[in-house]
Amino acid sequence: MIDFKYLDKLISPNESKILMLVIDGLGGLPEKNTGKSELEVANIPNLDELAKRSFCGFSRPVFEGITPGSAPGHLGIFGYNPLKYIAGRGLLEASGIGIDLSPTQIAVRGNFCTFENGKVIDRRAGRISNQRCFDLVNKLNQISVVGIKIDVYPVESHRFVVVFDLDPNVIKKISNNYLNEIDCTDVFCSINTSEDQTFANLVNDFVEKSLEILSNEIDANGILLRGFSREVKLPDMGNRYQLNPIGISSYPMYIGLSKLLGMKSVSVGKSLEQLVSAVEENFNNHDFCFMHYKDTDTKGEDGDFEGKVNAIEAFDKFIPRILDLDYDVIVITGDHSTPAILVGHSWHSVPLLIFNKNIGGDQVKCFNEKEFSTGQLGHIDSFKIMMLALANSGKLKKFEF
């Protein structure tokens, strides 16, 4: 845990190396016809073999019954209790594309969506192309709202970032709680707070003008905003754990998260070949490596059971190359579950595997939810995973006075 009060006394740096493989949306649920989850259906001999040599169980991303977003889901994995440490989606997306917020700025993550008869019928506008996103963002940047400076940046596919730059006298009245209370689920923003409504009204002015300027678009004719956030400082992961960490991802948000936590960040293309090659290239220079794999979550959110199975099988093929690097400890888990049958994130616990090259594993036979229920790790809070990774790598001293 990043804020464990005895951490400074316990940390014992050494030469061992830790690899954190995050398979986004890893966990699944049984499909009705077969009664099996995506992991049970998948042909994953390499992950199955690794599970036999590892300690297995489940992580609880936030709290029982709570469905996590990607930001809290990842914060927990690195030892930051997501109920205590808050990093808004807007901040992470902005940081991931190279935008550092000033004290007067608020960032929000945006989706182009399909809006019909007053309702959102596709929250991702059919996952439009990057070029289309770029063109639509140019349209949004024509919008002017009195009392606020607005810049819109393309991220990828249907995603974009809006940065609102406010007068210092206005922004000092806006609390983090105020930003957390803004709800734009139904396109226009509402807020359940007694605080000044000025900012929410300005945002709604921008949204209204966005709908006007996008009205002739067939699919991407609306926008959804979420994750209003300002700059925030979190404990530096490298300093607290005395590690030299690196984060590798294909997606801006996870690059932003890596930066926020004090990791060196490397952005690569979307293929597993590019991701794993980056892990290989950086093996010698870092004692902690985080690699993020997105395809499993994307297929789960699309309700594509077979597609998620295929994404898991694709990941499995790279396990031999990863093992050849000879990491001392390998952790494989997800930031949350994304069961295809639910077409989105869920509150279910996430499969967790910890491989220690110097210690044999438990009695788990395969890499899936049913088998992991018999594993030695049981169910643990996600923010305790890092302590187990450090312990398995010999980086924690005995606790005594």
PDB file of C-alpha atoms in Angstrom, residues 97-289:
ATOM      1  CA  ILE A  97      -1.811  13.154 -24.917  1.00  0.00           C
ATOM      2  CA  GLY A  98       0.774  15.536 -23.482  1.00  0.00           C
ATOM      3  CA  ILE A  99      -1.400  18.224 -21.889  1.00  0.00           C
ATOM      4  CA  ASP A 100      -0.292  19.380 -18.447  1.00  0.00           C
ATOM      5  CA  LEU A 101      -3.100  21.238 -16.713  1.00  0.00           C
ATOM      6  CA  SER A 102      -2.525  24.636 -15.153  1.00  0.00           C
ATOM      7  CA  PRO A 103      -4.140  25.580 -11.807  1.00  0.00           C
ATOM      8  CA  THR A 104      -6.965  27.386 -13.640  1.00  0.00           C
ATOM      9  CA  GLN A 105      -7.863  24.497 -15.949  1.00  0.00           C
ATOM     10  CA  ILE A 106     -10.384  21.658 -15.715  1.00  0.00           C
ATOM     11  CA  ALA A 107     -10.240  18.710 -18.114  1.00  0.00           C
ATOM     12  CA  VAL A 108     -12.994  16.284 -19.044  1.00  0.00           C
ATOM     13  CA  ARG A 109     -12.993  13.178 -21.184  1.00  0.00           C
ATOM     14  CA  GLY A 110     -15.514  13.233 -24.034  1.00  0.00           C
ATOM     15  CA  ASN A 111     -17.199  10.681 -26.270  1.00  0.00           C
ATOM     16  CA  PHE A 112     -18.842  11.359 -29.584  1.00  0.00           C
ATOM     17  CA  CYS A 113     -22.194   9.577 -29.409  1.00  0.00           C
ATOM     18  CA  THR A 114     -25.303   8.926 -31.473  1.00  0.00           C
ATOM     19  CA  PHE A 115     -28.262  10.975 -30.276  1.00  0.00           C
ATOM     20  CA  GLU A 116     -31.794  10.196 -31.493  1.00  0.00           C
ATOM     21  CA  ASN A 117     -35.182  11.504 -30.344  1.00  0.00           C
ATOM     22  CA  GLY A 118     -33.685  12.944 -27.196  1.00  0.00           C
ATOM     23  CA  LYS A 119     -31.895   9.716 -26.226  1.00  0.00           C
ATOM     24  CA  VAL A 120     -28.372   8.350 -26.556  1.00  0.00           C
ATOM     25  CA  ILE A 121     -28.565   5.156 -28.641  1.00  0.00           C
ATOM     26  CA  ASP A 122     -24.805   4.565 -29.088  1.00  0.00           C
ATOM     27  CA  ARG A 123     -22.390   5.932 -26.495  1.00  0.00           C
ATOM     28  CA  ARG A 124     -19.415   5.471 -28.848  1.00  0.00           C
ATOM     29  CA  ALA A 125     -20.901   6.556 -32.199  1.00  0.00           C
ATOM     30  CA  GLY A 126     -19.960   3.228 -33.737  1.00  0.00           C
ATOM     31  CA  ARG A 127     -16.301   3.714 -32.739  1.00  0.00           C
ATOM     32  CA  ILE A 128     -15.605   6.239 -35.494  1.00  0.00           C
ATOM     33  CA  SER A 129     -12.159   6.480 -37.125  1.00  0.00           C
ATOM     34  CA  ASN A 130      -9.328   8.619 -35.774  1.00  0.00           C
ATOM     35  CA  GLN A 131      -9.559  10.902 -38.818  1.00  0.00           C
ATOM     36  CA  ARG A 132     -13.270  11.393 -38.276  1.00  0.00           C
ATOM     37  CA  CYS A 133     -12.613  12.266 -34.644  1.00  0.00           C
ATOM     38  CA  PHE A 134      -9.997  14.792 -35.751  1.00  0.00           C
ATOM     39  CA  ASP A 135     -12.426  16.409 -38.195  1.00  0.00           C
ATOM     40  CA  LEU A 136     -15.230  16.611 -35.636  1.00  0.00           C
ATOM     41  CA  VAL A 137     -12.922  18.076 -33.006  1.00  0.00           C
ATOM     42  CA  ASN A 138     -12.060  20.841 -35.468  1.00  0.00           C
ATOM     43  CA  LYS A 139     -15.772  21.652 -35.585  1.00  0.00           C
ATOM     44  CA  LEU A 140     -16.048  21.734 -31.793  1.00  0.00           C
ATOM     45  CA  ASN A 141     -13.103  24.105 -31.598  1.00  0.00           C
ATOM     46  CA  GLN A 142     -15.192  26.672 -33.475  1.00  0.00           C
ATOM     47  CA  ILE A 143     -17.457  26.985 -30.429  1.00  0.00           C
ATOM     48  CA  SER A 144     -17.175  30.066 -28.266  1.00  0.00           C
ATOM     49  CA  VAL A 145     -18.710  30.409 -24.802  1.00  0.00           C
ATOM     50  CA  VAL A 146     -18.686  33.749 -23.015  1.00  0.00           C
ATOM     51  CA  GLY A 147     -16.792  33.635 -19.730  1.00  0.00           C
ATOM     52  CA  ILE A 148     -14.564  30.654 -20.447  1.00  0.00           C
ATOM     53  CA  LYS A 149     -11.770  29.548 -22.800  1.00  0.00           C
ATOM     54  CA  ILE A 150     -12.345  26.096 -24.305  1.00  0.00           C
ATOM     55  CA  ASP A 151      -9.927  23.842 -26.200  1.00  0.00           C
ATOM     56  CA  VAL A 152     -10.881  20.422 -27.584  1.00  0.00           C
ATOM     57  CA  TYR A 153      -8.285  17.756 -28.421  1.00  0.00           C
ATOM     58  CA  PRO A 154      -8.724  14.467 -30.313  1.00  0.00           C
ATOM     59  CA  VAL A 155      -7.651  11.334 -28.445  1.00  0.00           C
ATOM     60  CA  GLU A 156      -8.651   8.265 -30.429  1.00  0.00           C
ATOM     61  CA  SER A 157     -11.704   6.910 -32.235  1.00  0.00           C
ATOM     62  CA  HIS A 158     -14.761   8.390 -30.469  1.00  0.00           C
ATOM     63  CA  ARG A 159     -12.744   9.876 -27.602  1.00  0.00           C
ATOM     64  CA  PHE A 160     -11.630  13.455 -27.097  1.00  0.00           C
ATOM     65  CA  VAL A 161     -10.611  15.788 -24.275  1.00  0.00           C
ATOM     66  CA  VAL A 162     -12.056  19.197 -23.450  1.00  0.00           C
ATOM     67  CA  VAL A 163      -9.976  21.640 -21.409  1.00  0.00           C
ATOM     68  CA  PHE A 164     -11.858  24.509 -19.782  1.00  0.00           C
ATOM     69  CA  ASP A 165      -9.693  27.466 -18.723  1.00  0.00           C
ATOM     70  CA  LEU A 166     -11.437  29.600 -16.104  1.00  0.00           C
ATOM     71  CA  ASP A 167     -10.863  32.934 -14.461  1.00  0.00           C
ATOM     72  CA  PRO A 168      -8.875  32.449 -11.214  1.00  0.00           C
ATOM     73  CA  ASN A 169     -11.717  34.019  -9.233  1.00  0.00           C
ATOM     74  CA  VAL A 170     -14.148  31.453 -10.641  1.00  0.00           C
ATOM     75  CA  ILE A 171     -12.039  28.324 -10.297  1.00  0.00           C
ATOM     76  CA  LYS A 172     -11.182  28.998  -6.656  1.00  0.00           C
ATOM     77  CA  LYS A 173     -14.893  28.495  -5.896  1.00  0.00           C
ATOM     78  CA  ILE A 174     -14.910  25.030  -7.489  1.00  0.00           C
ATOM     79  CA  SER A 175     -14.164  22.165  -5.108  1.00  0.00           C
ATOM     80  CA  ASN A 176     -13.182  18.640  -6.095  1.00  0.00           C
ATOM     81  CA  ASN A 177     -16.465  17.474  -4.605  1.00  0.00           C
ATOM     82  CA  TYR A 178     -18.273  19.848  -6.975  1.00  0.00           C
ATOM     83  CA  LEU A 179     -16.492  18.268  -9.958  1.00  0.00           C
ATOM     84  CA  ASN A 180     -17.300  14.771  -8.710  1.00  0.00           C
ATOM     85  CA  GLU A 181     -20.989  15.696  -8.486  1.00  0.00           C
ATOM     86  CA  ILE A 182     -21.297  16.775 -12.129  1.00  0.00           C
ATOM     87  CA  ASP A 183     -23.349  14.186 -14.017  1.00  0.00           C
ATOM     88  CA  CYS A 184     -23.571  14.316 -17.813  1.00  0.00           C
ATOM     89  CA  THR A 185     -25.055  10.841 -18.284  1.00  0.00           C
ATOM     90  CA  ASP A 186     -27.927  12.225 -20.357  1.00  0.00           C
ATOM     91  CA  VAL A 187     -25.841  14.620 -22.477  1.00  0.00           C
ATOM     92  CA  PHE A 188     -26.605  17.785 -20.499  1.00  0.00           C
ATOM     93  CA  CYS A 189     -24.959  18.200 -17.116  1.00  0.00           C
ATOM     94  CA  SER A 190     -26.797  18.235 -13.833  1.00  0.00           C
ATOM     95  CA  ILE A 191     -25.316  18.719 -10.397  1.00  0.00           C
ATOM     96  CA  ASN A 192     -26.696  17.871  -6.989  1.00  0.00           C
ATOM     97  CA  THR A 193     -24.927  20.441  -4.853  1.00  0.00           C
ATOM     98  CA  SER A 194     -25.635  23.808  -3.283  1.00  0.00           C
ATOM     99  CA  GLU A 195     -22.394  25.236  -4.664  1.00  0.00           C
ATOM    100  CA  ASP A 196     -22.280  27.901  -7.353  1.00  0.00           C
ATOM    101  CA  GLN A 197     -23.739  26.607 -10.626  1.00  0.00           C
ATOM    102  CA  THR A 198     -21.719  28.914 -12.896  1.00  0.00           C
ATOM    103  CA  PHE A 199     -19.328  26.281 -14.229  1.00  0.00           C
ATOM    104  CA  ALA A 200     -22.041  23.680 -14.851  1.00  0.00           C
ATOM    105  CA  ASN A 201     -24.028  26.291 -16.753  1.00  0.00           C
ATOM    106  CA  LEU A 202     -20.998  27.127 -18.908  1.00  0.00           C
ATOM    107  CA  VAL A 203     -20.482  23.438 -19.663  1.00  0.00           C
ATOM    108  CA  ASN A 204     -24.116  23.066 -20.695  1.00  0.00           C
ATOM    109  CA  ASP A 205     -23.753  26.075 -22.984  1.00  0.00           C
ATOM    110  CA  PHE A 206     -20.844  24.268 -24.662  1.00  0.00           C
ATOM    111  CA  VAL A 207     -22.852  21.028 -24.913  1.00  0.00           C
ATOM    112  CA  GLU A 208     -25.837  22.821 -26.457  1.00  0.00           C
ATOM    113  CA  LYS A 209     -23.645  24.481 -29.072  1.00  0.00           C
ATOM    114  CA  SER A 210     -21.961  21.111 -29.746  1.00  0.00           C
ATOM    115  CA  LEU A 211     -25.324  19.535 -30.542  1.00  0.00           C
ATOM    116  CA  GLU A 212     -26.061  22.369 -32.932  1.00  0.00           C
ATOM    117  CA  ILE A 213     -22.759  22.109 -34.779  1.00  0.00           C
ATOM    118  CA  LEU A 214     -22.991  18.291 -35.005  1.00  0.00           C
ATOM    119  CA  SER A 215     -26.680  18.177 -35.925  1.00  0.00           C
ATOM    120  CA  ASN A 216     -26.071  17.191 -39.553  1.00  0.00           C
ATOM    121  CA  GLU A 217     -23.847  14.242 -38.633  1.00  0.00           C
ATOM    122  CA  ILE A 218     -25.570  10.873 -39.044  1.00  0.00           C
ATOM    123  CA  ASP A 219     -23.856   8.956 -36.250  1.00  0.00           C
ATOM    124  CA  ALA A 220     -21.573  11.235 -34.216  1.00  0.00           C
ATOM    125  CA  ASN A 221     -24.221  13.904 -33.646  1.00  0.00           C
ATOM    126  CA  GLY A 222     -23.827  14.309 -29.890  1.00  0.00           C
ATOM    127  CA  ILE A 223     -21.259  14.330 -27.106  1.00  0.00           C
ATOM    128  CA  LEU A 224     -21.011  12.800 -23.651  1.00  0.00           C
ATOM    129  CA  LEU A 225     -18.705  14.238 -21.001  1.00  0.00           C
ATOM    130  CA  ARG A 226     -17.382  12.522 -17.891  1.00  0.00           C
ATOM    131  CA  GLY A 227     -14.499  12.705 -15.469  1.00  0.00           C
ATOM    132  CA  PHE A 228     -14.254  16.436 -14.765  1.00  0.00           C
ATOM    133  CA  SER A 229     -10.929  16.906 -13.017  1.00  0.00           C
ATOM    134  CA  ARG A 230      -8.148  19.342 -12.258  1.00  0.00           C
ATOM    135  CA  GLU A 231      -4.463  18.834 -11.613  1.00  0.00           C
ATOM    136  CA  VAL A 232      -3.701  16.555  -8.670  1.00  0.00           C
ATOM    137  CA  LYS A 233      -0.551  15.291  -6.990  1.00  0.00           C
ATOM    138  CA  LEU A 234      -0.338  11.675  -5.851  1.00  0.00           C
ATOM    139  CA  PRO A 235       2.497   9.953  -3.964  1.00  0.00           C
ATOM    140  CA  ASP A 236       5.332   9.054  -6.316  1.00  0.00           C
ATOM    141  CA  MET A 237       5.383   5.294  -6.812  1.00  0.00           C
ATOM    142  CA  GLY A 238       9.115   5.160  -7.554  1.00  0.00           C
ATOM    143  CA  ASN A 239      10.006   7.055  -4.395  1.00  0.00           C
ATOM    144  CA  ARG A 240       7.647   5.192  -2.076  1.00  0.00           C
ATOM    145  CA  TYR A 241       8.580   1.698  -3.276  1.00  0.00           C
ATOM    146  CA  GLN A 242      12.175   2.627  -4.206  1.00  0.00           C
ATOM    147  CA  LEU A 243      11.664   1.335  -7.727  1.00  0.00           C
ATOM    148  CA  ASN A 244      12.579   2.550 -11.195  1.00  0.00           C
ATOM    149  CA  PRO A 245       9.169   1.954 -12.820  1.00  0.00           C
ATOM    150  CA  ILE A 246       8.044   2.133 -16.434  1.00  0.00           C
ATOM    151  CA  GLY A 247       4.535   2.000 -17.912  1.00  0.00           C
ATOM    152  CA  ILE A 248       3.869   0.700 -21.431  1.00  0.00           C
ATOM    153  CA  SER A 249       0.528   1.122 -23.165  1.00  0.00           C
ATOM    154  CA  SER A 250      -1.175   1.793 -26.481  1.00  0.00           C
ATOM    155  CA  TYR A 251      -3.824   4.078 -24.995  1.00  0.00           C
ATOM    156  CA  PRO A 252      -3.397   7.670 -23.774  1.00  0.00           C
ATOM    157  CA  MET A 253      -5.285   7.301 -20.500  1.00  0.00           C
ATOM    158  CA  TYR A 254      -2.892   4.646 -19.200  1.00  0.00           C
ATOM    159  CA  ILE A 255       0.099   6.675 -20.340  1.00  0.00           C
ATOM    160  CA  GLY A 256      -1.379   9.555 -18.342  1.00  0.00           C
ATOM    161  CA  LEU A 257      -1.814   7.306 -15.316  1.00  0.00           C
ATOM    162  CA  SER A 258       1.799   6.128 -15.559  1.00  0.00           C
ATOM    163  CA  LYS A 259       3.002   9.736 -15.608  1.00  0.00           C
ATOM    164  CA  LEU A 260       0.810  10.707 -12.668  1.00  0.00           C
ATOM    165  CA  LEU A 261       2.245   7.898 -10.526  1.00  0.00           C
ATOM    166  CA  GLY A 262       5.838   8.794 -11.373  1.00  0.00           C
ATOM    167  CA  MET A 263       6.618   6.127 -13.951  1.00  0.00           C
ATOM    168  CA  LYS A 264       8.519   6.645 -17.146  1.00  0.00           C
ATOM    169  CA  SER A 265       5.864   6.189 -19.826  1.00  0.00           C
ATOM    170  CA  VAL A 266       6.167   4.595 -23.257  1.00  0.00           C
ATOM    171  CA  SER A 267       3.400   4.793 -25.843  1.00  0.00           C
ATOM    172  CA  VAL A 268       3.406   2.113 -28.541  1.00  0.00           C
ATOM    173  CA  GLY A 269       1.134   0.839 -31.291  1.00  0.00           C
ATOM    174  CA  LYS A 270      -1.823  -1.387 -30.564  1.00  0.00           C
ATOM    175  CA  SER A 271      -0.433  -4.800 -31.459  1.00  0.00           C
ATOM    176  CA  LEU A 272       0.734  -7.245 -28.815  1.00  0.00           C
ATOM    177  CA  GLU A 273       3.971  -7.539 -30.768  1.00  0.00           C
ATOM    178  CA  GLN A 274       4.654  -3.846 -30.177  1.00  0.00           C
ATOM    179  CA  LEU A 275       3.681  -4.041 -26.506  1.00  0.00           C
ATOM    180  CA  VAL A 276       5.831  -7.079 -25.738  1.00  0.00           C
ATOM    181  CA  SER A 277       8.744  -5.724 -27.785  1.00  0.00           C
ATOM    182  CA  ALA A 278       8.673  -2.586 -25.632  1.00  0.00           C
ATOM    183  CA  VAL A 279       8.777  -4.748 -22.497  1.00  0.00           C
ATOM    184  CA  GLU A 280      11.793  -6.595 -23.910  1.00  0.00           C
ATOM    185  CA  GLU A 281      13.578  -3.380 -24.898  1.00  0.00           C
ATOM    186  CA  ASN A 282      13.204  -1.872 -21.434  1.00  0.00           C
ATOM    187  CA  PHE A 283      13.936  -4.979 -19.350  1.00  0.00           C
ATOM    188  CA  ASN A 284      17.514  -4.058 -18.461  1.00  0.00           C
ATOM    189  CA  ASN A 285      16.807  -0.480 -17.399  1.00  0.00           C
ATOM    190  CA  HIS A 286      13.817  -0.859 -15.071  1.00  0.00           C
ATOM    191  CA  ASP A 287      13.072  -3.058 -12.061  1.00  0.00           C
ATOM    192  CA  PHE A 288       9.305  -2.584 -12.384  1.00  0.00           C
ATOM    193  CA  CYS A 289       7.372  -2.736 -15.641  1.00  0.00           C
TER     194      CYS A 289
END
